[in-house]
C-alpha cells in the first residue's frame, strides 16, 4: 500500500477528532412528511417511526475526517502532494494532491449528484454513500454491537486481512501515455493528458466514471475500494463476498451458526417479527413487503375484516373479496336467502350481495321486447331508455335480430334498414321505386326527375314550363297542340303560358296580336268592331265598304 501503515481496527479517530453522526430526528427521504424523523431501533438498522433504513433519511455528519481516517489508515495526506483545501472551493471532499483547476476538471467528468458541493444534494448523497459503502461496523470492532466476544478474534483477523490485502484508496492522476486502456469493464482508451483514477492494488487506471463497485455499480465514494477476484468493490460488497451479513442489524456474521430465511442471512436472535420483534425462529410467519411478520401481528395489521361477521379473516381462512370488501368463505352468503355464493354467479346492490335468483327477483330490469327479466351475466342491448335481450332486439317487420347492424327507430318500434325503406321510404308515383335523391314533387306526390316527363312526348319536365290536364303533366308545346283553343286568324294554339292574352267572340278566339281589322290591319283590341262573314273590320272600313 505504498508504505501506508494501518491503525488498529478499533481505532476510529485522528488526533482526538471523532466522527459524529447526526441521525435522530432527520427526515425520511422516502416517506417525506409521514415520518416524524429518524428514530433508531435498538438493534435494527431501521427507523422505528417509518421502518425505512437509516440511509433513506437525511443523515448528515459533523466534520467528516478524511476517508483514510474512516478506514483506519495512517500516513494521511501528508505523504501526498499538497493540493487545495476542498472547503475553500465549496466542497465537502476533493481528491487529495490535486490543484484547484484539476479538482474542477475531475468533478466535471462526474454526474452532478456525485459532486459534493457544500449544502447541495451532492453533499447529502456523499454522506449516504459513506454510510452505505463504508459501514462503520465493518471498519472497527468498537461499532459492532452484536458481536459475540468469543468471535471477536475472528472479526479482528478478518478486518486486518482486508486492510492489508484488499482495502485501499485510489489516486487521481494525469494520463501520461496515449495507448492506455481503462482498466474497468469499458476498456475504452484513456486520452493522454486527461485525468484517471489509479488503483494500486490492481495496477489499473480507470476513467473517473468507471471507478465503480462491481456489485452495486455506484461510484466508489471518496475513491475507497476493495479488491476481490481482480474486481473492484465497495467495502460493503467486498465483505459480503466473504461473510454473511445480518439483514436486520446490518453487521457481518462471524458465528458459524445463523439463520437463513427469505434468501437472506440473520443473526439467530435477529430473525424476528417486523412489528413486535418477537423471534420467528421455528415459528410460522408471513412475508409482506419483503419483511416477516408473526401471525398475530400480520392479522392485526394487515388482515381484512369480514363484511358479514365483522371478525378478522385470519391467514388460515380463505379471504373472498369483491369491490374492496372481504368475507370468510363460510360468510359469503346471499343477503336474502342465505345460500352460499362460493363459485356461483351473484349480483351486488347497495353494498349487499345476492344470488342470481334473488337479485333478479328484487332488482333486475325487464326486456322491452319480451317483458322477461335480465338475469345476471345476460347480454343486454340498450337504446336511449329502452333495453332488450340480444335475441329480442330485432326488426318489427322481418323479425331478424339486429345485433350490431344499423337500425332505424320509429315511434316505439325498431326497423332494420331494409324493412324501413320498404315501408317508409319515398317512392316515385310513376315507377314505384325508392327516391334516394333528386326527386320532384308535383301535386304533393313524389317523382324521380327522370320519371317526371310530358304525358305526350315523354320529354323531361324537370326545370321546364309545363301545365296539366286531367292531373297529367304536359309540356307547353304538347298541351297547346292537344288542348288549347286556336286563333281564328293564325290557326295557332292559344296556350296562355307566359301570360298570353286572347279575345273571344261567340265561338271564335284570337290572339291579342291577331285581333286586327281585315281591311286596314289596325288592332281592334279595346275598340268596337263589325263582323263581315268570317272577318272582323273596324267601323271606318265598314263605312267605306257600304259606300
Short mmCIF file of C-alpha atoms in Angstrom, two decimals:
data_model
loop_
_atom_site.label_atom_id
_atom_site.label_comp_id
_atom_site.label_asym_id
_atom_site.label_seq_id
_atom_site.Cartn_x
_atom_site.Cartn_y
_atom_site.Cartn_z
CA UNK A 1 0.00 0.00 0.00
CA UNK A 2 2.78 2.37 -0.92
CA UNK A 3 4.21 2.47 2.59
CA UNK A 4 0.94 3.44 4.28
CA UNK A 5 0.58 1.81 7.69
CA UNK A 6 -2.60 0.50 9.30
CA UNK A 7 -4.08 1.67 12.57
CA UNK A 8 -5.69 -0.84 14.96
CA UNK A 9 -9.11 -1.81 13.69
CA UNK A 10 -10.94 -0.50 16.76
CA UNK A 11 -9.47 3.00 16.41
CA UNK A 12 -11.66 5.48 14.61
CA UNK A 13 -10.24 8.91 15.38
CA UNK A 14 -7.35 11.12 14.38
CA UNK A 15 -5.69 13.39 16.96
CA UNK A 16 -8.75 13.31 19.15
CA UNK A 17 -11.20 14.25 16.37
CA UNK A 18 -14.13 11.80 16.37
CA UNK A 19 -16.74 11.37 13.66
CA UNK A 20 -20.17 12.33 14.94
CA UNK A 21 -23.34 11.27 13.14
CA UNK A 22 -26.43 13.44 13.34
CA UNK A 23 -29.16 10.85 12.98
CA UNK A 24 -32.11 11.23 15.33
CA UNK A 25 -34.92 13.42 14.04
CA UNK A 26 -33.64 13.60 10.48
CA UNK A 27 -36.48 13.43 7.88
CA UNK A 28 -37.00 10.39 5.70
CA UNK A 29 -36.34 10.99 2.01
CA UNK A 30 -38.73 8.19 1.04
CA UNK A 31 -41.71 8.78 3.32
CA UNK A 32 -41.50 12.56 3.48
CA UNK A 33 -43.92 14.12 5.95
CA UNK A 34 -45.35 10.78 7.08
CA UNK A 35 -42.14 10.15 9.07
CA UNK A 36 -41.72 12.15 12.25
CA UNK A 37 -37.92 11.92 11.93
CA UNK A 38 -35.29 9.23 12.26
CA UNK A 39 -35.73 7.24 15.46
CA UNK A 40 -33.15 4.42 15.66
CA UNK A 41 -34.26 0.92 16.56
CA UNK A 42 -32.41 -0.71 19.43
CA UNK A 43 -30.72 -3.22 17.13
CA UNK A 44 -32.16 -2.95 13.64
CA UNK A 45 -30.75 -0.53 11.06
CA UNK A 46 -34.24 0.89 10.50
CA UNK A 47 -36.24 3.83 11.80
CA UNK A 48 -38.90 2.85 14.34
CA UNK A 49 -41.14 5.65 13.06
CA UNK A 50 -41.40 4.79 9.36
CA UNK A 51 -39.48 1.47 9.17
CA UNK A 52 -37.25 2.81 6.38
CA UNK A 53 -33.44 2.20 6.51
CA UNK A 54 -31.17 4.70 8.17
CA UNK A 55 -29.64 5.59 4.80
CA UNK A 56 -33.06 6.64 3.50
CA UNK A 57 -33.05 9.54 5.97
CA UNK A 58 -31.27 12.84 5.53
CA UNK A 59 -28.49 11.80 7.89
CA UNK A 60 -25.52 14.15 7.89
CA UNK A 61 -22.15 14.15 9.61
CA UNK A 62 -20.26 16.72 11.65
CA UNK A 63 -16.88 17.43 10.07
CA UNK A 64 -16.11 14.10 8.48
CA UNK A 65 -12.42 13.42 8.89
CA UNK A 66 -10.71 12.10 5.77
CA UNK A 67 -11.73 8.75 4.39
CA UNK A 68 -8.28 7.45 5.32
CA UNK A 69 -9.14 8.05 8.94
CA UNK A 70 -12.52 6.42 8.49
CA UNK A 71 -10.77 3.37 7.09
CA UNK A 72 -8.19 3.38 9.85
CA UNK A 73 -5.23 4.16 7.58
CA UNK A 74 -2.14 6.01 8.83
CA UNK A 75 0.12 8.12 6.66
CA UNK A 76 -2.59 10.61 5.81
CA UNK A 77 -2.35 13.21 3.11
CA UNK A 78 0.97 14.45 4.49
CA UNK A 79 2.63 11.83 2.29
CA UNK A 80 0.71 13.08 -0.77
CA UNK A 81 1.46 16.17 -2.88
CA UNK A 82 -0.01 19.32 -1.40
CA UNK A 83 -3.31 20.11 -3.07
CA UNK A 84 -6.12 22.57 -2.32
CA UNK A 85 -8.43 22.80 0.68
CA UNK A 86 -11.79 21.39 -0.53
CA UNK A 87 -13.84 23.66 1.73
CA UNK A 88 -12.22 26.76 0.27
CA UNK A 89 -13.66 25.54 -3.06
CA UNK A 90 -17.07 24.93 -1.51
CA UNK A 91 -16.61 21.14 -1.50
CA UNK A 92 -17.02 18.60 1.28
CA UNK A 93 -14.30 16.44 -0.28
CA UNK A 94 -11.87 16.53 -3.17
CA UNK A 95 -9.23 14.07 -4.45
CA UNK A 96 -6.11 14.80 -2.37
CA UNK A 97 -3.00 16.20 -4.01
CA UNK A 98 -4.75 17.97 -6.91
CA UNK A 99 -4.55 21.71 -7.60
CA UNK A 100 -7.85 23.61 -7.78
CA UNK A 101 -8.16 23.63 -11.58
CA UNK A 102 -7.60 19.84 -11.71
CA UNK A 103 -10.22 19.32 -8.98
CA UNK A 104 -12.76 21.18 -11.14
CA UNK A 105 -11.70 19.13 -14.16
CA UNK A 106 -12.15 15.89 -12.18
CA UNK A 107 -15.64 16.75 -10.96
CA UNK A 108 -16.68 17.96 -14.42
CA UNK A 109 -16.25 14.34 -15.54
CA UNK A 110 -18.78 13.03 -12.97
CA UNK A 111 -22.58 13.26 -12.71
CA UNK A 112 -23.75 16.36 -10.83
CA UNK A 113 -25.18 14.28 -7.96
CA UNK A 114 -21.67 12.89 -7.34
CA UNK A 115 -20.16 16.37 -6.83
CA UNK A 116 -20.19 17.02 -3.03
CA UNK A 117 -20.68 20.79 -3.06
CA UNK A 118 -21.40 22.11 0.42
CA UNK A 119 -25.11 22.38 1.16
CA UNK A 120 -26.07 20.63 -2.08
CA UNK A 121 -27.81 17.30 -2.78
CA UNK A 122 -24.38 16.06 -3.80
CA UNK A 123 -23.05 16.54 -0.26
CA UNK A 124 -26.00 14.64 1.22
CA UNK A 125 -25.58 11.92 -1.41
CA UNK A 126 -21.91 11.55 -0.40
CA UNK A 127 -22.91 11.27 3.25
CA UNK A 128 -25.34 8.46 2.44
CA UNK A 129 -22.82 6.65 0.25
CA UNK A 130 -20.19 6.84 3.02
CA UNK A 131 -22.69 5.18 5.37
CA UNK A 132 -23.67 2.56 2.77
CA UNK A 133 -20.32 1.73 1.16
CA UNK A 134 -18.17 2.12 4.30
CA UNK A 135 -20.36 0.92 7.19
CA UNK A 136 -18.54 1.77 10.40
CA UNK A 137 -19.45 -1.60 11.95
CA UNK A 138 -17.37 -3.24 9.19
CA UNK A 139 -14.37 -0.99 9.78
CA UNK A 140 -14.00 -1.02 13.57
CA UNK A 141 -14.99 -3.62 16.11
CA UNK A 142 -15.92 -0.86 18.54
CA UNK A 143 -19.08 -0.31 16.47
CA UNK A 144 -20.11 -3.98 16.37
CA UNK A 145 -22.91 -4.08 18.93
CA UNK A 146 -23.89 -7.68 18.25
CA UNK A 147 -20.51 -9.34 18.00
CA UNK A 148 -20.22 -12.23 20.43
CA UNK A 149 -16.96 -11.79 22.42
CA UNK A 150 -15.93 -15.31 21.54
CA UNK A 151 -15.94 -14.31 17.86
CA UNK A 152 -14.01 -11.05 18.40
CA UNK A 153 -10.73 -12.57 17.26
CA UNK A 154 -12.36 -13.75 14.02
CA UNK A 155 -13.58 -10.21 13.40
CA UNK A 156 -10.11 -8.79 14.10
CA UNK A 157 -8.49 -11.27 11.75
CA UNK A 158 -11.00 -10.50 9.00
CA UNK A 159 -10.54 -6.72 9.31
CA UNK A 160 -6.75 -6.96 9.46
CA UNK A 161 -6.58 -9.24 6.41
CA UNK A 162 -8.94 -6.99 4.50
CA UNK A 163 -6.95 -3.87 5.33
CA UNK A 164 -3.69 -5.44 4.27
CA UNK A 165 -4.80 -7.42 1.24
CA UNK A 166 -7.86 -5.74 -0.25
CA UNK A 167 -8.52 -2.24 1.08
CA UNK A 168 -7.03 0.88 -0.48
CA UNK A 169 -7.79 4.38 -1.76
CA UNK A 170 -7.47 5.35 -5.40
CA UNK A 171 -5.33 8.29 -6.54
CA UNK A 172 -6.34 10.72 -9.29
CA UNK A 173 -3.51 11.05 -11.78
CA UNK A 174 -2.91 12.56 -15.19
CA UNK A 175 -2.63 10.02 -18.03
CA UNK A 176 0.91 10.32 -19.40
CA UNK A 177 0.76 7.64 -22.10
CA UNK A 178 -1.55 7.67 -25.08
CA UNK A 179 -2.01 3.93 -25.54
CA UNK A 180 -3.51 3.03 -22.15
CA UNK A 181 -6.96 1.45 -21.82
CA UNK A 182 -9.45 1.84 -19.00
CA UNK A 183 -8.88 -1.00 -16.53
CA UNK A 184 -12.65 -1.20 -15.78
CA UNK A 185 -15.22 -3.00 -17.87
CA UNK A 186 -15.38 -0.40 -20.66
CA UNK A 187 -11.77 -0.96 -21.85
CA UNK A 188 -12.05 2.29 -23.83
CA UNK A 189 -8.86 4.31 -24.47
CA UNK A 190 -7.63 6.80 -21.87
CA UNK A 191 -6.93 10.13 -23.51
CA UNK A 192 -3.38 11.37 -22.94
CA UNK A 193 -3.42 14.37 -20.59
CA UNK A 194 -6.84 13.51 -19.11
CA UNK A 195 -7.45 12.51 -15.51
CA UNK A 196 -7.87 8.91 -14.41
CA UNK A 197 -8.12 7.02 -11.11
CA UNK A 198 -5.24 4.70 -10.27
CA UNK A 199 -5.99 1.56 -8.23
CA UNK A 200 -2.59 0.44 -6.93
CA UNK A 201 -3.93 -2.91 -5.66
CA UNK A 202 -4.70 -3.87 -9.26
CA UNK A 203 -2.21 -1.64 -11.03
CA UNK A 204 -5.02 -0.24 -13.21
CA UNK A 205 -6.03 3.20 -14.44
CA UNK A 206 -9.78 3.84 -14.85
CA UNK A 207 -11.97 6.62 -16.19
CA UNK A 208 -13.36 8.54 -13.19
CA UNK A 209 -16.89 7.47 -14.21
CA UNK A 210 -15.80 3.80 -14.44
CA UNK A 211 -14.33 3.63 -10.92
CA UNK A 212 -17.36 1.80 -9.52
CA UNK A 213 -18.29 -1.14 -7.31
CA UNK A 214 -18.81 -4.30 -9.37
CA UNK A 215 -21.86 -5.19 -7.25
CA UNK A 216 -23.87 -2.01 -6.63
CA UNK A 217 -22.49 -0.12 -9.67
CA UNK A 218 -22.16 3.06 -7.58
CA UNK A 219 -19.14 5.32 -7.93
CA UNK A 220 -16.70 4.40 -5.15
CA UNK A 221 -17.15 7.11 -2.54
CA UNK A 222 -14.01 9.15 -1.87
CA UNK A 223 -12.17 6.61 -4.10
CA UNK A 224 -12.14 3.96 -1.32
CA UNK A 225 -12.17 0.46 -2.77
CA UNK A 226 -11.52 -3.21 -2.07
CA UNK A 227 -10.17 -5.83 -4.44
CA UNK A 228 -11.59 -9.33 -4.78
CA UNK A 229 -11.04 -11.74 -7.67
CA UNK A 230 -9.41 -8.92 -9.66
CA UNK A 231 -12.54 -6.78 -9.44
CA UNK A 232 -13.36 -3.51 -7.66
CA UNK A 233 -15.88 -3.48 -4.80
CA UNK A 234 -17.03 -1.01 -2.21
CA UNK A 235 -16.14 -2.25 1.28
CA UNK A 236 -19.73 -3.36 1.98
CA UNK A 237 -20.00 -5.64 -1.01
CA UNK A 238 -16.41 -6.86 -0.66
CA UNK A 239 -17.22 -8.04 2.87
CA UNK A 240 -20.40 -9.75 1.65
CA UNK A 241 -18.36 -11.77 -0.83
CA UNK A 242 -16.70 -13.42 2.18
CA UNK A 243 -19.08 -13.17 5.12
CA UNK A 244 -22.86 -13.26 5.57
CA UNK A 245 -24.46 -10.00 6.69
CA UNK A 246 -27.42 -9.84 9.06
CA UNK A 247 -30.43 -8.40 7.23
CA UNK A 248 -31.67 -6.85 10.47
CA UNK A 249 -28.71 -5.15 12.20
CA UNK A 250 -26.50 -4.82 9.08
CA UNK A 251 -23.47 -6.33 10.83
CA UNK A 252 -21.28 -9.10 9.47
CA UNK A 253 -21.90 -12.52 10.98
CA UNK A 254 -18.78 -14.22 12.31
CA UNK A 255 -20.58 -17.08 14.01
CA UNK A 256 -20.84 -20.39 12.25
CA UNK A 257 -24.48 -20.62 13.31
CA UNK A 258 -27.01 -18.22 11.88
CA UNK A 259 -30.46 -18.24 10.32
CA UNK A 260 -31.16 -18.29 6.60
CA UNK A 261 -34.65 -17.21 5.59
CA UNK A 262 -36.24 -15.29 2.74
CA UNK A 263 -32.96 -15.63 0.79
CA UNK A 264 -31.27 -13.51 3.44
CA UNK A 265 -28.95 -14.12 6.41
CA UNK A 266 -29.76 -13.23 10.01
CA UNK A 267 -28.13 -13.44 13.42
CA UNK A 268 -30.00 -16.21 15.15
CA UNK A 269 -31.69 -13.77 17.53
CA UNK A 270 -32.49 -11.20 14.85
CA UNK A 271 -34.90 -13.14 12.65
CA UNK A 272 -37.88 -11.51 14.32
CA UNK A 273 -41.31 -10.13 13.57
CA UNK A 274 -41.01 -6.78 11.84
CA UNK A 275 -43.77 -5.42 14.05
CA UNK A 276 -43.25 -6.78 17.57
CA UNK A 277 -39.62 -8.05 17.42
CA UNK A 278 -40.58 -11.49 18.69
CA UNK A 279 -38.29 -14.26 17.40
CA UNK A 280 -39.58 -16.15 14.38
CA UNK A 281 -37.03 -18.95 14.58
CA UNK A 282 -39.00 -22.18 14.36
CA UNK A 283 -42.27 -20.19 14.13
CA UNK A 284 -44.77 -19.63 11.35
CA UNK A 285 -44.52 -16.23 9.72
CA UNK A 286 -45.98 -14.27 6.82
CA UNK A 287 -43.90 -12.30 4.33
CA UNK A 288 -45.22 -8.82 3.50
CA UNK A 289 -43.26 -6.19 1.51
CA UNK A 290 -40.12 -8.33 1.97
CA UNK A 291 -40.48 -8.24 5.77
CA UNK A 292 -41.50 -11.14 8.04
CA UNK A 293 -44.42 -10.87 10.47
CA UNK A 294 -45.61 -13.23 13.16
CA UNK A 295 -49.14 -14.50 12.66
CA UNK A 296 -50.61 -12.33 15.38
CA UNK A 297 -49.09 -9.07 14.13
CA UNK A 298 -49.85 -9.82 10.50
CA UNK A 299 -53.50 -10.45 11.25
CA UNK A 300 -53.80 -7.34 13.45
CA UNK A 301 -52.07 -5.06 10.94
CA UNK A 302 -52.93 -6.43 7.51
CA UNK A 303 -55.76 -8.96 7.73
CA UNK A 304 -59.15 -7.84 6.41
CA UNK A 305 -62.36 -7.77 8.37
CA UNK A 306 -65.31 -9.87 7.21
CA UNK A 307 -68.32 -7.89 5.95
CA UNK A 308 -70.71 -10.48 7.36
CA UNK A 309 -69.44 -11.32 10.84
CA UNK A 310 -67.05 -8.35 11.37
CA UNK A 311 -64.29 -10.70 12.55
CA UNK A 312 -60.72 -10.80 11.27
CA UNK A 313 -60.09 -13.09 8.31
CA UNK A 314 -57.01 -14.93 9.56
CA UNK A 315 -54.27 -16.46 7.44
CA UNK A 316 -55.80 -19.91 7.93
CA UNK A 317 -59.08 -18.75 6.40
CA UNK A 318 -59.84 -18.17 2.76
CA UNK A 319 -60.37 -14.47 2.02
CA UNK A 320 -63.04 -13.86 -0.64
CA UNK A 321 -63.13 -10.29 -1.94
CA UNK A 322 -65.33 -8.21 -4.22
CA UNK A 323 -65.05 -4.46 -4.76
CA UNK A 324 -62.75 -3.83 -1.76
CA UNK A 325 -64.97 -5.90 0.51
CA UNK A 326 -63.95 -9.18 2.10
CA UNK A 327 -65.68 -12.26 3.52
CA UNK A 328 -64.82 -15.54 5.18
CA UNK A 329 -65.63 -18.36 2.79
CA UNK A 330 -68.40 -19.51 5.12
CA UNK A 331 -69.79 -15.96 5.35
CA UNK A 332 -70.04 -15.35 1.60
CA UNK A 333 -73.85 -15.74 1.51
CA UNK A 334 -76.82 -14.27 -0.31
CA UNK A 335 -78.17 -11.39 1.77
CA UNK A 336 -81.73 -12.59 1.19
CA UNK A 337 -81.93 -16.40 1.06
CA UNK A 338 -78.56 -17.05 2.80
CA UNK A 339 -77.38 -19.60 0.24
CA UNK A 340 -73.59 -19.83 -0.25
CA UNK A 341 -72.31 -17.81 -3.21
CA UNK A 342 -68.93 -19.54 -3.46
CA UNK A 343 -68.26 -20.41 -7.12
CA UNK A 344 -71.71 -19.11 -8.11
CA UNK A 345 -72.95 -16.12 -10.05
CA UNK A 346 -74.11 -13.26 -7.84
CA UNK A 347 -75.18 -9.65 -8.05
CA UNK A 348 -74.49 -6.63 -5.86
CA UNK A 349 -76.82 -3.83 -4.85
CA UNK A 350 -76.33 -1.12 -2.20
CA UNK A 351 -73.25 -2.88 -0.76
CA UNK A 352 -75.14 -6.16 -0.42
CA UNK A 353 -74.62 -9.37 -2.40
CA UNK A 354 -77.39 -11.64 -3.70
CA UNK A 355 -77.64 -14.94 -5.52
CA UNK A 356 -78.79 -14.75 -9.12
CA UNK A 357 -82.42 -15.63 -8.40
CA UNK A 358 -82.83 -13.20 -5.51
CA UNK A 359 -81.11 -10.40 -7.38
CA UNK A 360 -83.31 -10.93 -10.41
CA UNK A 361 -86.49 -11.10 -8.40
CA UNK A 362 -85.69 -7.91 -6.48
CA UNK A 363 -83.67 -5.69 -8.75
CA UNK A 364 -83.36 -6.98 -12.31
CA UNK A 365 -84.75 -4.81 -15.11
CA UNK A 366 -87.01 -6.26 -17.81
CA UNK A 367 -86.74 -6.57 -21.56
CA UNK A 368 -88.85 -4.12 -23.61
CA UNK A 369 -89.32 -6.90 -26.14
CA UNK A 370 -90.44 -9.99 -24.23
CA UNK A 371 -91.01 -8.49 -20.78
CA UNK A 372 -88.75 -11.07 -19.09
CA UNK A 373 -86.00 -10.06 -16.61
CA UNK A 374 -82.33 -9.73 -17.42
CA UNK A 375 -80.58 -12.42 -15.42
CA UNK A 376 -77.07 -11.90 -14.06
CA UNK A 377 -74.50 -12.23 -16.81
CA UNK A 378 -77.08 -11.83 -19.61
CA UNK A 379 -76.05 -9.64 -22.56
CA UNK A 380 -78.20 -6.53 -22.79
CA UNK A 381 -78.88 -4.27 -25.80
CA UNK A 382 -79.75 -0.67 -24.90
CA UNK A 383 -81.02 2.32 -26.87
CA UNK A 384 -81.88 5.54 -25.06
CA UNK A 385 -84.14 4.50 -22.15
CA UNK A 386 -85.09 1.10 -23.59
CA UNK A 387 -83.35 -2.28 -23.30
CA UNK A 388 -83.71 -5.72 -24.86
CA UNK A 389 -82.32 -9.21 -24.69
CA UNK A 390 -79.99 -9.77 -27.61
CA UNK A 391 -82.47 -12.16 -29.23
CA UNK A 392 -85.36 -9.70 -28.66
CA UNK A 393 -83.61 -6.78 -30.28
CA UNK A 394 -84.97 -7.49 -33.77
CA UNK A 395 -86.78 -5.77 -36.66
CA UNK A 396 -90.53 -5.40 -36.10
CA UNK A 397 -91.20 -6.42 -39.71
CA UNK A 398 -88.82 -9.22 -40.65
CA UNK A 399 -88.11 -10.33 -37.03
CA UNK A 400 -84.38 -10.79 -37.77
CA UNK A 401 -82.00 -9.94 -34.86
CA UNK A 402 -80.33 -6.60 -35.44
CA UNK A 403 -77.25 -7.20 -33.27
CA UNK A 404 -74.61 -4.62 -34.21
CA UNK A 405 -76.14 -3.76 -37.60
CA UNK A 406 -77.69 -0.39 -38.44
CA UNK A 407 -81.29 0.16 -37.39
CA UNK A 408 -83.90 2.93 -37.54
CA UNK A 409 -86.25 3.69 -34.63
CA UNK A 410 -89.77 4.90 -35.43
CA UNK A 411 -92.09 5.75 -32.58
CA UNK A 412 -91.82 2.70 -30.28
CA UNK A 413 -90.68 0.22 -32.92
CA UNK A 414 -87.29 -0.76 -34.34
CA UNK A 415 -86.71 -1.46 -38.05
CA UNK A 416 -83.75 -2.83 -39.94
CA UNK A 417 -82.62 -0.55 -42.78
CA UNK A 418 -84.17 -2.73 -45.49
CA UNK A 419 -87.60 -3.01 -43.91
CA UNK A 420 -87.68 0.68 -43.06
CA UNK A 421 -87.04 1.58 -46.67
CA UNK A 422 -89.65 -0.86 -47.88
CA UNK A 423 -92.26 0.55 -45.55
CA UNK A 424 -91.50 4.24 -45.17
CA UNK A 425 -89.11 5.36 -47.88
CA UNK A 426 -90.48 7.83 -50.51
CA UNK A 427 -91.41 6.12 -53.81
CA UNK A 428 -91.94 7.59 -57.23
CA UNK A 429 -95.64 7.65 -58.25
CA UNK A 430 -94.68 6.64 -61.78
CA UNK A 431 -92.19 3.74 -61.33
CA UNK A 432 -92.89 2.96 -57.63
CA UNK A 433 -89.15 2.76 -56.90
CA UNK A 434 -87.47 4.44 -53.92
CA UNK A 435 -86.33 8.02 -54.46
CA UNK A 436 -82.86 8.25 -52.90
CA UNK A 437 -82.01 11.76 -54.08
CA UNK A 438 -83.02 14.49 -56.54
CA UNK A 439 -86.78 13.92 -56.57
CA UNK A 440 -89.54 16.23 -57.83
CA UNK A 441 -92.83 16.93 -56.07
CA UNK A 442 -95.91 17.64 -58.15
CA UNK A 443 -99.33 17.97 -56.59
CA UNK A 444 -97.88 16.64 -53.31
CA UNK A 445 -96.67 13.48 -54.98
CA UNK A 446 -93.02 12.43 -55.42
CA UNK A 447 -91.38 11.68 -58.77
CA UNK A 448 -87.89 10.78 -59.89
CA UNK A 449 -86.58 13.64 -62.02
CA UNK A 450 -86.21 11.21 -64.89
CA UNK A 451 -89.79 9.99 -64.43
CA UNK A 452 -91.40 13.46 -64.41
CA UNK A 453 -91.99 13.74 -68.18
CA UNK A 454 -94.59 15.09 -70.57
CA UNK A 455 -97.51 12.70 -70.82
CA UNK A 456 -97.49 13.08 -74.59
CA UNK A 457 -93.88 13.39 -75.84
CA UNK A 458 -92.05 11.96 -72.75
CA UNK A 459 -89.57 14.82 -72.66
CA UNK A 460 -88.38 15.70 -69.14
CA UNK A 461 -90.35 18.45 -67.46
CA UNK A 462 -87.82 18.96 -64.61
CA UNK A 463 -86.88 22.65 -64.69
CA UNK A 464 -89.19 23.29 -67.69
CA UNK A 465 -92.52 25.12 -68.11
CA UNK A 466 -95.44 22.74 -68.09
CA UNK A 467 -99.17 22.54 -67.41
CA UNK A 468 -101.58 19.75 -66.71
CA UNK A 469 -104.77 18.23 -67.96
CA UNK A 470 -106.74 15.61 -66.10
CA UNK A 471 -103.90 15.51 -63.49
CA UNK A 472 -101.35 14.66 -66.15
CA UNK A 473 -98.40 16.94 -66.87
CA UNK A 474 -97.71 18.22 -70.40
CA UNK A 475 -95.02 20.36 -71.84
CA UNK A 476 -96.22 23.68 -73.27
CA UNK A 477 -95.96 22.55 -76.88
CA UNK A 478 -97.90 19.32 -76.40
CA UNK A 479 -100.53 20.96 -74.26
CA UNK A 480 -101.11 23.62 -76.89
CA UNK A 481 -101.31 21.10 -79.68
CA UNK A 482 -103.64 18.82 -77.82
CA UNK A 483 -105.92 21.02 -75.75
CA UNK A 484 -105.51 24.77 -76.33
CA UNK A 485 -108.03 26.99 -78.25
CA UNK A 486 -106.84 28.01 -81.70
CA UNK A 487 -106.63 31.50 -83.03
CA UNK A 488 -109.22 32.22 -85.77
CA UNK A 489 -106.67 34.37 -87.54
CA UNK A 490 -103.43 32.36 -87.46
CA UNK A 491 -104.81 28.93 -86.51
CA UNK A 492 -102.09 28.52 -83.89
CA UNK A 493 -102.96 27.37 -80.32
CA UNK A 494 -103.67 29.95 -77.67
CA UNK A 495 -101.85 28.38 -74.68
CA UNK A 496 -101.97 31.21 -72.19
CA UNK A 497 -98.44 30.22 -70.99
CA UNK A 498 -96.29 33.17 -70.06
CA UNK A 499 -99.30 35.46 -69.64
CA UNK A 500 -100.54 35.45 -73.32
CA UNK A 501 -103.83 37.38 -73.56
CA UNK A 502 -106.57 36.43 -76.02
CA UNK A 503 -110.01 37.62 -77.14
CA UNK A 504 -113.14 35.51 -77.61
CA UNK A 505 -116.28 36.38 -79.54
CA UNK A 506 -119.10 33.95 -79.88
CA UNK A 507 -117.29 30.68 -80.65
CA UNK A 508 -114.19 32.26 -82.15
CA UNK A 509 -110.88 33.18 -80.44
CA UNK A 510 -107.94 35.40 -81.37
CA UNK A 511 -104.51 36.13 -80.01
CA UNK A 512 -104.38 39.76 -78.94
CA UNK A 513 -101.91 40.42 -81.73
CA UNK A 514 -104.14 38.65 -84.28
CA UNK A 515 -107.30 40.61 -83.37
CA UNK A 516 -106.98 43.18 -86.19
CA UNK A 517 -109.21 44.73 -88.88
CA UNK A 518 -109.29 42.62 -92.03
CA UNK A 519 -109.21 45.82 -94.08
CA UNK A 520 -106.79 48.33 -92.55
CA UNK A 521 -105.00 45.82 -90.30
CA UNK A 522 -105.24 48.04 -87.23
CA UNK A 523 -105.64 46.42 -83.80
CA UNK A 524 -109.21 46.13 -82.66
CA UNK A 525 -108.29 45.37 -79.03
CA UNK A 526 -110.39 47.67 -76.89
CA UNK A 527 -112.26 49.06 -79.89
CA UNK A 528 -115.58 48.38 -81.47
CA UNK A 529 -115.68 46.07 -84.48
CA UNK A 530 -118.12 44.65 -87.03
CA UNK A 531 -118.25 41.10 -88.31
CA UNK A 532 -118.13 40.57 -92.00
CA UNK A 533 -118.78 36.89 -92.57
CA UNK A 534 -115.59 35.29 -91.27
CA UNK A 535 -113.73 38.60 -90.98
CA UNK A 536 -113.83 41.39 -88.44
CA UNK A 537 -113.45 45.01 -89.57
CA UNK A 538 -113.25 48.35 -87.87
CA UNK A 539 -116.19 50.77 -88.15
CA UNK A 540 -114.32 53.02 -90.64
CA UNK A 541 -113.65 50.13 -93.02
CA UNK A 542 -117.28 49.05 -92.65
CA UNK A 543 -118.49 52.55 -93.74
CA UNK A 544 -116.16 52.51 -96.68
CA UNK A 545 -117.47 49.15 -97.74
CA UNK A 546 -121.12 50.37 -97.59
CA UNK A 547 -120.39 53.39 -99.71
#
